[in-house]
Coordinates of C-alpha atoms and ligand atoms in Angstrom, one line a residue:
M1 CA -54.4 -51.6 17.3
S2 CA -56.2 -54.2 15.2
E3 CA -55.7 -55.2 12.1
T4 CA -58.7 -53.0 10.7
R5 CA -58.3 -51.5 7.3
Y6 CA -59.6 -47.7 7.2
I7 CA -60.5 -46.5 4.1
F8 CA -61.2 -42.3 3.6
V9 CA -63.3 -41.3 0.9
T10 CA -62.8 -37.3 0.0
G11 CA -64.7 -35.4 -2.3
G12 CA -63.3 -32.4 -4.7
V13 CA -64.6 -30.0 -7.0
T14 CA -68.3 -29.7 -6.2
S15 CA -70.4 -31.2 -3.8
S16 CA -73.0 -33.6 -4.4
L17 CA -71.0 -36.2 -6.5
G18 CA -72.1 -39.0 -4.2
K19 CA -69.3 -39.8 -1.8
G20 CA -71.8 -41.7 0.2
I21 CA -73.0 -43.7 -2.7
L22 CA -69.7 -44.5 -3.7
A23 CA -69.0 -45.6 -0.1
A24 CA -71.7 -47.3 0.2
S25 CA -71.1 -49.5 -3.2
L26 CA -67.6 -50.5 -2.4
A27 CA -68.9 -51.2 0.7
K28 CA -71.1 -54.0 -0.9
L29 CA -68.8 -55.0 -2.8
L30 CA -66.0 -55.9 0.0
Q31 CA -68.9 -57.5 2.1
S32 CA -70.1 -59.7 -1.1
R33 CA -66.4 -60.7 -1.2
G34 CA -66.7 -61.9 2.4
Y35 CA -65.4 -59.2 4.3
K36 CA -66.9 -57.4 7.5
V37 CA -67.4 -53.5 6.6
T38 CA -69.0 -50.8 8.3
I39 CA -69.0 -47.4 6.9
Q40 CA -68.9 -43.9 8.9
K41 CA -70.2 -40.4 8.0
L42 CA -67.9 -37.0 9.5
D43 CA -70.1 -34.0 9.1
P44 CA -67.9 -31.1 8.9
Y45 CA -70.8 -28.3 10.3
I46 CA -70.9 -27.5 14.0
N47 CA -74.5 -28.5 15.1
V48 CA -74.1 -31.5 17.2
D49 CA -76.3 -33.4 15.1
P50 CA -78.6 -32.9 12.3
G51 CA -81.8 -33.5 14.3
T52 CA -81.9 -29.7 14.4
L53 CA -81.1 -28.7 11.0
N54 CA -84.3 -27.8 8.8
P55 CA -84.6 -30.6 5.9
Y56 CA -84.6 -28.3 3.5
E57 CA -80.9 -27.6 4.4
H58 CA -79.9 -30.9 5.0
G59 CA -82.4 -33.5 3.4
E60 CA -83.7 -36.1 6.1
C61 CA -82.4 -36.8 9.0
Y62 CA -81.9 -40.8 9.5
V63 CA -82.6 -42.1 12.8
T64 CA -80.5 -45.4 13.8
E65 CA -81.6 -48.2 16.1
D66 CA -79.9 -46.6 19.0
G67 CA -81.8 -43.6 18.5
A68 CA -79.4 -41.7 17.2
E69 CA -80.1 -38.7 14.6
T70 CA -77.6 -38.7 11.9
D71 CA -76.7 -37.8 8.4
L72 CA -79.0 -39.4 5.5
D73 CA -76.2 -40.8 3.9
L74 CA -76.5 -43.8 6.8
G75 CA -79.8 -44.6 5.4
H76 CA -77.7 -45.9 2.0
Y77 CA -75.1 -47.5 4.4
E78 CA -78.1 -49.7 6.2
R79 CA -80.1 -50.0 2.4
F80 CA -76.8 -51.4 0.7
L81 CA -75.3 -53.3 3.3
N82 CA -78.5 -54.5 5.0
E83 CA -77.0 -53.7 8.8
T84 CA -77.7 -51.4 11.2
T85 CA -75.8 -48.2 11.9
S86 CA -75.3 -46.4 15.3
Q87 CA -74.0 -43.0 16.9
A88 CA -70.6 -44.0 16.4
N89 CA -71.0 -44.4 12.7
N90 CA -72.0 -40.4 12.7
V91 CA -69.7 -37.8 13.8
T92 CA -69.8 -33.8 13.4
T93 CA -67.5 -31.1 14.2
G94 CA -70.1 -30.1 16.6
R95 CA -69.8 -33.2 18.7
I96 CA -66.1 -33.7 18.6
Y97 CA -65.6 -29.9 19.9
Q98 CA -68.5 -30.3 22.7
S99 CA -66.2 -33.7 23.7
V100 CA -63.3 -31.7 24.0
I101 CA -64.5 -28.8 25.4
N102 CA -66.0 -31.2 28.1
K103 CA -63.0 -32.7 29.3
E104 CA -61.2 -29.2 29.0
R105 CA -64.2 -28.0 31.7
K106 CA -63.3 -31.6 33.3
G107 CA -58.9 -30.1 33.6
D108 CA -58.4 -33.5 31.8
Y109 CA -55.8 -31.5 29.7
L110 CA -53.7 -30.9 32.8
G111 CA -53.4 -27.3 32.0
K112 CA -52.2 -27.3 28.2
T113 CA -53.2 -24.8 25.8
V114 CA -56.1 -27.1 24.0
Q115 CA -55.7 -26.7 20.1
I116 CA -56.7 -28.1 17.1
I117 CA -53.7 -30.0 16.6
P118 CA -53.4 -32.3 18.5
H119 CA -56.3 -32.0 20.3
I120 CA -59.2 -31.9 17.7
T121 CA -57.2 -34.0 15.7
D122 CA -56.8 -36.7 18.3
E123 CA -60.6 -36.6 19.1
I124 CA -61.4 -36.8 15.3
K125 CA -58.7 -39.9 15.1
R126 CA -60.5 -41.4 18.0
R127 CA -63.8 -41.3 16.8
I128 CA -62.9 -42.8 13.6
K129 CA -60.9 -45.7 15.5
I130 CA -63.9 -46.7 17.6
L131 CA -65.5 -49.0 15.1
G132 CA -62.0 -50.5 14.2
S133 CA -61.3 -51.6 17.7
K134 CA -64.5 -53.2 18.6
G135 CA -63.1 -55.8 16.3
K136 CA -66.2 -56.3 14.5
Y137 CA -65.0 -54.9 11.4
D138 CA -62.3 -55.9 9.0
I139 CA -62.7 -52.6 6.9
V140 CA -64.3 -49.2 8.2
I141 CA -64.7 -46.9 5.4
T142 CA -64.6 -43.0 6.6
E143 CA -66.6 -40.5 4.4
I144 CA -65.3 -37.2 5.0
G145 CA -68.4 -34.8 4.2
G146 CA -68.1 -31.4 2.2
T147 CA -65.3 -30.6 -0.2
V148 CA -61.7 -30.8 -0.1
G149 CA -60.5 -26.9 0.6
D150 CA -63.2 -26.2 2.6
I151 CA -62.1 -24.5 5.7
E152 CA -64.6 -26.7 8.0
S153 CA -62.5 -30.0 6.4
L154 CA -59.3 -29.1 7.2
P155 CA -58.8 -30.7 10.8
Y156 CA -60.4 -33.9 9.1
I157 CA -58.3 -34.0 6.2
E158 CA -55.2 -33.3 8.8
S159 CA -56.3 -36.1 10.8
V160 CA -56.1 -38.7 7.5
R161 CA -52.7 -37.3 6.9
Q162 CA -51.6 -38.1 10.8
L163 CA -53.6 -41.9 10.6
K164 CA -51.7 -42.6 7.2
W165 CA -48.7 -41.9 8.9
E166 CA -49.4 -44.2 12.0
L167 CA -50.9 -47.0 10.1
G168 CA -49.1 -46.9 7.1
S169 CA -50.2 -49.6 4.5
K170 CA -53.9 -50.0 6.3
V171 CA -55.0 -46.9 5.4
L172 CA -56.4 -45.9 1.6
V173 CA -57.5 -42.3 0.3
I174 CA -60.2 -42.5 -2.2
H175 CA -60.8 -39.1 -3.9
L176 CA -64.1 -38.8 -5.9
T177 CA -63.8 -35.6 -8.4
L178 CA -66.0 -34.4 -11.4
V179 CA -64.8 -34.7 -15.0
P180 CA -66.9 -32.1 -16.8
Y181 CA -67.9 -32.5 -20.3
L182 CA -67.6 -29.3 -22.3
A183 CA -70.2 -29.5 -25.1
A184 CA -68.8 -26.2 -27.1
T185 CA -65.3 -28.3 -27.8
G186 CA -67.1 -32.3 -27.1
E187 CA -64.2 -32.3 -24.5
L188 CA -64.0 -34.2 -21.1
K189 CA -62.0 -31.8 -19.0
T190 CA -59.2 -33.2 -16.4
K191 CA -57.9 -29.7 -15.1
P192 CA -60.7 -29.8 -12.0
T193 CA -59.4 -33.1 -11.0
Q194 CA -55.9 -31.8 -11.3
H195 CA -56.5 -28.8 -9.0
S196 CA -58.5 -31.0 -6.4
V197 CA -55.6 -33.6 -5.8
K198 CA -53.2 -31.0 -5.7
Q199 CA -55.5 -29.2 -2.4
L200 CA -55.1 -32.6 -1.0
L201 CA -51.5 -32.5 -1.7
E202 CA -51.0 -29.2 0.0
A203 CA -52.7 -30.7 3.1
G204 CA -50.2 -33.2 3.0
V205 CA -52.8 -36.5 1.7
Q206 CA -51.7 -38.2 -1.4
P207 CA -54.9 -40.0 -2.5
D208 CA -54.2 -43.6 -3.8
I209 CA -57.3 -43.9 -6.1
L210 CA -59.3 -41.5 -8.2
V211 CA -63.0 -42.1 -8.7
L212 CA -63.9 -39.8 -11.6
R213 CA -67.7 -38.6 -11.7
T214 CA -68.3 -38.3 -15.3
E215 CA -71.6 -38.0 -18.1
Y216 CA -69.5 -39.7 -20.7
D217 CA -67.0 -42.7 -21.0
I218 CA -63.2 -42.0 -19.6
D219 CA -61.2 -43.4 -22.0
L220 CA -57.8 -44.9 -21.6
N221 CA -55.9 -41.4 -22.8
I222 CA -57.5 -39.3 -20.5
R223 CA -56.9 -42.0 -17.8
K224 CA -53.3 -41.9 -18.3
K225 CA -53.3 -38.4 -18.3
V226 CA -55.0 -37.9 -15.0
A227 CA -52.8 -40.8 -13.4
L228 CA -49.6 -38.9 -14.4
F229 CA -50.6 -35.6 -13.4
C230 CA -52.1 -37.0 -9.9
N231 CA -49.3 -39.6 -9.3
V232 CA -51.9 -42.6 -8.8
A233 CA -51.2 -46.2 -10.6
L234 CA -53.5 -46.0 -13.8
E235 CA -55.6 -49.4 -12.2
A236 CA -56.2 -46.6 -9.5
V237 CA -58.1 -44.0 -11.7
V238 CA -61.9 -45.2 -11.9
Q239 CA -64.6 -43.7 -13.6
S240 CA -68.4 -43.4 -12.1
I241 CA -70.8 -42.7 -15.0
N242 CA -74.1 -41.8 -14.7
V243 CA -76.7 -44.4 -14.3
S244 CA -80.4 -45.0 -13.8
T245 CA -80.5 -45.9 -10.4
I246 CA -77.9 -45.4 -7.5
Y247 CA -78.3 -49.5 -6.8
D248 CA -76.2 -49.8 -10.3
V249 CA -73.3 -48.2 -8.7
P250 CA -72.4 -51.2 -7.2
L251 CA -72.3 -53.2 -10.5
K252 CA -70.3 -50.2 -12.4
M253 CA -67.6 -50.1 -9.6
L254 CA -67.2 -54.0 -9.8
E255 CA -66.4 -53.5 -13.5
E256 CA -64.1 -51.1 -13.0
K257 CA -62.6 -53.8 -10.3
L258 CA -62.3 -50.8 -7.6
D259 CA -63.0 -53.6 -5.0
L260 CA -59.8 -55.6 -6.6
T261 CA -58.0 -52.6 -6.5
V262 CA -58.5 -51.5 -3.1
L263 CA -57.8 -54.9 -1.7
K264 CA -54.5 -55.2 -3.6
K265 CA -53.6 -51.8 -2.0
L266 CA -54.7 -52.7 1.5
A267 CA -52.5 -56.0 1.1
L268 CA -56.0 -57.9 1.7
P269 CA -56.5 -61.4 -0.1
I270 CA -59.6 -61.9 -2.5
K271 CA -61.2 -64.2 0.0
E272 CA -64.2 -65.5 -2.0
K273 CA -65.6 -64.9 -5.4
I274 CA -68.1 -62.1 -5.5
N275 CA -71.9 -62.5 -4.5
L276 CA -74.1 -60.5 -5.7
S277 CA -76.9 -62.5 -7.1
A278 CA -79.5 -61.3 -4.6
W279 CA -78.6 -57.7 -5.3
N280 CA -78.8 -58.6 -9.0
S281 CA -82.4 -60.2 -8.8
F282 CA -83.5 -57.1 -7.1
L283 CA -82.2 -54.9 -10.1
T284 CA -84.1 -57.7 -12.4
R285 CA -87.0 -57.1 -10.2
L286 CA -86.6 -53.1 -10.5
K287 CA -85.8 -52.9 -14.2
S288 CA -88.6 -54.9 -15.3
P289 CA -91.8 -53.7 -13.7
T290 CA -95.3 -55.4 -15.1
Q291 CA -97.6 -52.4 -14.0
T292 CA -97.3 -48.6 -13.1
V293 CA -99.1 -47.7 -9.7
E294 CA -99.3 -43.5 -8.5
I295 CA -98.8 -42.6 -5.4
G296 CA -99.2 -39.3 -3.3
L297 CA -96.4 -38.0 -1.1
V298 CA -98.0 -35.0 1.0
G299 CA -95.9 -33.1 2.6
K300 CA -94.4 -30.1 3.4
Y301 CA -90.7 -29.9 2.1
V302 CA -91.7 -31.6 -1.2
E303 CA -89.7 -29.2 -3.1
L304 CA -86.4 -31.1 -1.7
H305 CA -86.7 -35.2 -2.3
D306 CA -83.9 -35.4 0.1
A307 CA -86.1 -34.8 2.7
Y308 CA -87.9 -37.6 2.1
K309 CA -85.1 -40.0 1.3
S310 CA -85.7 -43.0 3.1
I311 CA -89.4 -42.9 2.0
V312 CA -88.5 -42.7 -1.3
E313 CA -85.9 -45.6 -1.3
A314 CA -88.5 -47.7 0.5
L315 CA -91.2 -47.2 -2.5
I316 CA -88.3 -48.5 -4.7
H317 CA -87.4 -51.6 -2.8
A318 CA -91.3 -52.1 -2.4
G319 CA -92.0 -51.6 -6.0
A320 CA -89.3 -53.9 -7.2
E321 CA -90.7 -56.5 -4.8
N322 CA -94.0 -56.3 -6.5
R323 CA -92.5 -55.9 -10.1
C324 CA -94.1 -52.7 -10.3
N325 CA -93.1 -49.0 -10.9
V326 CA -94.2 -46.7 -8.0
N327 CA -94.4 -43.0 -9.6
I328 CA -94.5 -40.9 -6.7
N329 CA -96.8 -37.7 -7.1
W330 CA -95.1 -35.3 -5.0
I331 CA -98.1 -33.1 -3.5
H332 CA -97.0 -29.8 -1.1
S333 CA -99.8 -30.2 1.4
E334 CA -100.1 -26.0 1.0
S335 CA -101.1 -26.8 -2.2
V336 CA -104.2 -28.7 -1.0
K337 CA -107.2 -27.1 -0.1
N338 CA -110.8 -27.3 0.3
D339 CA -112.0 -26.4 -3.2
N340 CA -109.1 -28.7 -5.4
Y341 CA -108.6 -31.8 -3.0
T342 CA -110.4 -33.9 -4.7
K343 CA -109.3 -32.8 -8.3
I344 CA -105.5 -33.1 -6.8
L345 CA -106.0 -36.7 -5.3
S346 CA -108.6 -38.3 -7.3
N347 CA -105.8 -40.1 -10.0
L348 CA -103.9 -41.6 -6.9
N349 CA -103.9 -45.3 -6.4
G350 CA -102.5 -45.0 -2.7
I351 CA -101.5 -42.0 -0.4
I352 CA -98.7 -41.0 2.1
V353 CA -99.0 -38.5 4.5
A354 CA -95.4 -37.7 5.4
P355 CA -93.6 -37.0 8.5
G356 CA -93.3 -33.4 10.0
F357 CA -93.1 -30.8 12.3
G358 CA -95.1 -27.7 13.0
H359 CA -98.7 -26.6 11.7
R360 CA -97.9 -25.5 8.1
G361 CA -99.8 -27.5 5.7
M362 CA -101.7 -29.0 8.2
S363 CA -105.2 -28.4 6.3
G364 CA -104.1 -30.2 3.5
K365 CA -103.1 -33.0 5.1
I366 CA -106.1 -33.5 6.8
L367 CA -107.8 -33.3 3.7
A368 CA -105.7 -36.1 2.2
A369 CA -106.5 -38.5 5.2
K370 CA -110.3 -37.3 4.5
Y371 CA -110.4 -38.3 1.1
A372 CA -108.5 -41.5 1.6
R373 CA -110.7 -42.5 3.8
E374 CA -114.0 -41.7 2.3
S375 CA -112.8 -42.8 -1.3
N376 CA -111.2 -46.3 -0.1
T377 CA -107.9 -45.3 -1.6
P378 CA -105.2 -47.2 0.4
Y379 CA -103.8 -44.7 3.1
F380 CA -100.5 -44.9 4.5
G381 CA -99.7 -42.1 7.5
I382 CA -96.4 -42.1 8.6
C383 CA -95.5 -40.4 11.9
L384 CA -97.5 -37.3 11.6
G385 CA -99.3 -38.8 9.0
M386 CA -101.0 -41.1 11.5
Q387 CA -101.6 -38.0 14.2
V388 CA -103.3 -36.5 11.0
A389 CA -105.5 -39.4 10.4
V390 CA -106.6 -39.2 13.9
I391 CA -107.2 -35.5 14.2
E392 CA -109.7 -35.6 10.8
F393 CA -111.6 -39.0 11.9
A394 CA -112.3 -37.2 15.2
R395 CA -113.3 -34.2 13.3
N396 CA -115.2 -35.5 10.6
V397 CA -116.4 -39.3 12.2
L398 CA -116.6 -38.7 15.6
K399 CA -117.9 -34.8 15.1
L400 CA -115.2 -33.7 17.6
E401 CA -114.8 -30.6 16.1
E402 CA -111.8 -28.4 16.5
A403 CA -110.1 -31.9 17.5
D404 CA -106.3 -31.3 17.2
S405 CA -102.8 -31.8 18.1
T406 CA -101.8 -30.2 20.8
E407 CA -98.5 -29.4 18.9
M408 CA -100.4 -27.2 16.3
T409 CA -103.6 -25.9 18.6
P410 CA -102.3 -26.2 22.4
K411 CA -105.6 -25.2 23.9
T412 CA -107.6 -27.5 21.5
P413 CA -111.2 -28.7 23.2
Y414 CA -110.2 -32.0 21.9
P415 CA -106.6 -33.0 22.4
V416 CA -106.6 -36.2 20.7
I417 CA -102.6 -36.5 20.0
D418 CA -100.9 -34.8 23.1
L419 CA -97.5 -34.3 24.5
M420 CA -96.2 -37.7 25.7
E421 CA -95.8 -37.7 29.6
Q422 CA -92.1 -37.9 29.2
Q423 CA -92.0 -35.1 27.0
K424 CA -93.8 -32.1 29.2
G425 CA -91.1 -29.9 30.9
I426 CA -88.2 -30.5 27.9
T427 CA -87.3 -27.4 26.7
N428 CA -83.8 -28.1 25.1
Y429 CA -84.6 -29.5 21.5
G430 CA -81.3 -31.0 20.4
G431 CA -81.6 -35.3 21.1
T432 CA -84.5 -34.7 23.2
M433 CA -87.3 -36.4 21.0
R434 CA -88.8 -40.5 21.8
L435 CA -86.2 -41.5 19.5
G436 CA -84.9 -45.0 18.1
A437 CA -86.1 -48.5 18.2
Y438 CA -89.0 -49.4 20.2
E439 CA -90.9 -52.9 21.0
C440 CA -94.4 -53.1 19.6
R441 CA -97.4 -55.7 19.9
I442 CA -99.9 -56.2 17.1
V443 CA -102.9 -56.8 19.0
E444 CA -105.2 -57.4 16.3
N445 CA -104.8 -60.9 14.4
D446 CA -106.8 -59.8 11.4
S447 CA -105.2 -56.3 11.0
N448 CA -103.4 -55.2 7.5
V449 CA -100.5 -54.5 9.8
F450 CA -100.4 -58.1 10.8
R451 CA -101.1 -59.7 7.6
A452 CA -98.1 -57.3 6.6
Y453 CA -95.6 -58.1 9.2
N454 CA -97.1 -61.9 9.5
K455 CA -96.0 -61.4 13.3
L456 CA -97.0 -59.9 16.9
T457 CA -94.0 -58.4 17.9
I458 CA -92.2 -56.0 16.1
H459 CA -89.6 -53.5 16.7
E460 CA -89.2 -50.2 14.8
R461 CA -87.7 -46.7 15.0
H462 CA -89.2 -43.7 16.2
R463 CA -88.7 -40.0 16.0
H464 CA -91.4 -37.8 18.1
R465 CA -92.6 -36.0 20.8
Y466 CA -96.3 -36.4 20.5
E467 CA -98.5 -39.3 21.0
F468 CA -102.3 -40.6 20.5
N469 CA -104.3 -39.4 23.5
D470 CA -105.8 -42.8 25.0
T471 CA -108.3 -41.0 27.1
F472 CA -110.3 -41.0 23.5
I473 CA -109.7 -44.6 22.6
E474 CA -113.1 -45.9 23.4
K475 CA -114.7 -43.1 21.6
F476 CA -112.2 -44.2 18.4
I477 CA -112.9 -47.7 18.8
A478 CA -116.6 -47.0 19.1
G479 CA -116.6 -44.8 15.7
G480 CA -114.0 -47.6 13.7
M481 CA -110.6 -46.4 14.2
V482 CA -108.9 -49.1 16.0
P483 CA -105.4 -49.2 17.4
V484 CA -103.9 -52.2 16.3
G485 CA -100.5 -51.7 17.6
I486 CA -99.1 -51.0 21.3
N487 CA -95.9 -50.3 23.1
P488 CA -96.1 -53.2 26.1
E489 CA -94.1 -51.2 28.4
T490 CA -96.1 -48.0 28.0
D491 CA -99.4 -48.8 26.4
L492 CA -98.7 -46.0 23.6
V493 CA -100.5 -46.5 20.9
E494 CA -98.1 -46.9 17.9
I495 CA -100.9 -48.2 15.1
V496 CA -104.3 -47.6 14.4
E497 CA -106.3 -48.8 11.6
I498 CA -109.8 -48.6 10.0
P499 CA -111.1 -52.2 9.6
K500 CA -113.8 -51.3 7.2
H501 CA -111.2 -49.6 4.8
K502 CA -109.5 -51.4 2.4
W503 CA -106.2 -50.3 3.9
F504 CA -105.6 -47.4 6.0
V505 CA -102.9 -47.7 8.3
G506 CA -101.5 -44.8 10.8
I507 CA -98.0 -45.6 12.2
Q508 CA -96.3 -43.8 14.8
F509 CA -93.1 -45.0 14.1
H510 CA -90.6 -44.2 10.9
P511 CA -90.5 -47.8 9.0
E512 CA -88.8 -46.3 6.0
Y513 CA -85.5 -46.1 7.9
R514 CA -85.6 -50.4 8.1
S515 CA -86.2 -50.6 4.7
T516 CA -82.9 -52.2 2.9
V517 CA -82.6 -53.4 -0.9
L518 CA -82.3 -57.4 0.7
N519 CA -85.4 -56.6 3.0
P520 CA -87.7 -54.1 1.5
H521 CA -90.1 -53.1 4.7
P522 CA -93.5 -55.3 4.8
L523 CA -95.6 -52.2 5.4
F524 CA -94.3 -50.4 2.2
V525 CA -94.7 -53.9 0.3
D526 CA -98.1 -54.0 1.5
F527 CA -99.2 -50.7 1.1
I528 CA -98.0 -51.1 -2.7
K529 CA -99.8 -54.3 -3.2
N530 CA -102.9 -53.0 -2.1
S531 CA -102.6 -49.8 -4.4
I532 CA -101.9 -52.2 -7.3
V533 CA -105.2 -54.1 -6.8
E534 CA -107.3 -51.0 -6.5
E535 CA -105.9 -50.0 -10.1
E536 CA -107.1 -53.3 -11.7
K537 CA -110.4 -52.8 -10.4
Ligands
LIG1 N1 -94.5 -33.4 15.1 C1 -94.8 -34.8 15.3 C2 -94.2 -35.1 17.0 O1 -93.6 -34.8 17.3 C3 -94.6 -35.9 14.5 C4 -93.1 -36.1 14.1 C5 -92.7 -36.8 12.8 O2 -93.9 -36.9 12.1 N2 -91.6 -37.4 13.0 O3 -94.5 -36.0 17.6

C-alpha cells in the first residue's frame, strides 16, 4: 500500500447539505497547497449508474472523458479542481453488487456463502483503493452519498470502519451536519448533530472533523459544546455558513483552517503557501459584473435546476469571463406555444435549447429555434438543441414539411435526424449511448466556432443516440445551414452553423461538462460575448 491518504466525507441530519461542494472545496485547498488530490463519490442506490435515472429524480447525469455516466457531484469536482475524473470516481451500490454477483457466477468465491461482510465491503474497499493504488494521488477524498442512518449507506460506513482499522492514521473522516436556527427562541441547536454523530459511533466510526452547516455564525461556546459531546478537538469543529456562490466555499473553509487541520491529522507537511490567486481573480470578476445579459434556457426539466447543473455553471464561468451577470430565464418548453412564443422570447439576449430525450416539449423548442433564427438572436443548441435547430430549419427554410428526428416520429418522410448506425438494434438502455470524448475537426475557418476555439481540432464529450442524417447535407448547405464540425473517423456532423446569422450554433456534444472555473468553455464565453453585444445595440 502506498502512502496515499484517504479522507471520507459523510453527511448527517438531512440530505442536500452540500457534501459534494465541501469535498470539492477541501480538495481545492489541498491542491492549492501542492498536493495531488482526487475525489470519488459512492452512491448508495441500486442503479448501476445514474444514466437511466430521470433528471427529476437525481438532477443532471454528468459524463466523464472516458464516457462514464456519473453523479452530478463529479461535475463540481472537475469545475473546482480543473482536472478530469473517470468511471473510477463514481461507484454505485448497483455496480458493487454487479461485480460481486458476476464473480459469484464465475465461481470465484470457491463455494463460500457470499455476504455483505466481507464480500460487499471488500468490493467497496477495493473500489476506494483503486484511485490510491494508481500512485497518482497523495490524497483521495471519498464522498459517501445519502445520510448516515439510511439502510443503504450501512455497508459503506462499515467499509470506512474497516479501512480506519486497516490504515490507521492514513484515514480521516469528516462528518457534515446541520445546526438549525430556531427563530422562536433565537438559538442555534446542536442536538441533531449530536444524534447524527451517535449514529456514526453506533456503526463504529468516530468522525475526526465535524463541519456544521449553518445560517448564522457559530460561536466559541457552541463549538466547545459540540467538541465535548462528539469527542472531537475544538479546532476540528468547523462551520460552513451560507454563502452567495458555491465558489466562495473554499475561502470559507480556508478561514476555518480546515485544510491545516486535515494535514495535521493526516501527519502531512504544510508543503506550500496556499496559492489561490487564479481562483480569487475569478471571484472578483464574478462579483463585479458591469452589465447583465438575459439568457433563455429552454428545456423540459426546468422545475429542477439541478437537471441542467453543468450548463448553469458554464454560464456562470462565461459570465465572469465577460464581466457580465448572466440572468437565466427558465423557460418550460411545454409553455412555449404558437400564440405566445414571441412574447415569451422577445426580452432575451440569447437562447439556449437544452439537451433532452423524447418528444415532450419538442414543439416549444422548435419555436424557440425559429424565433432565434428569424430575430438574429444568438442561439446555442446543445445536443437535442442542435437537433431541434436542424428540424426547424428543414421544416421552415427547406420546406421539408414534417421533417423530424426518428426519435420523435419514427415514420417521418424527412428523417433529418436519425439513429446512428451503431445504435441500431440496441435494446439495452443502460450505458449504450455514444458516450465520452471524441475528436471533432472544425472545417470552416471563418465560423463562429473556429473564432471561439481558435483551433481546428477539439475534443468534446457526447451522450446521444441520434445524429444529423448526412443524406440531407447538400440541401442544408444550399439553404444556409452548414456543417462546421465533423468527426474525422466517422464523418458524423458534430456542429452546424448559420453563417448569415449573428451567432447560431448547434452542437451534437456537451461542452458544458468541460467548463471549469479556471478554464471557462470557449463556446459559452463566445455565446455570452455575442449576446452582450446584441444588448448594447
Ligand atoms: N435525444 C437525443 C439523442 O439521443 C439528444 C440527446 C441529448 O440531448 N443528450 O440523440
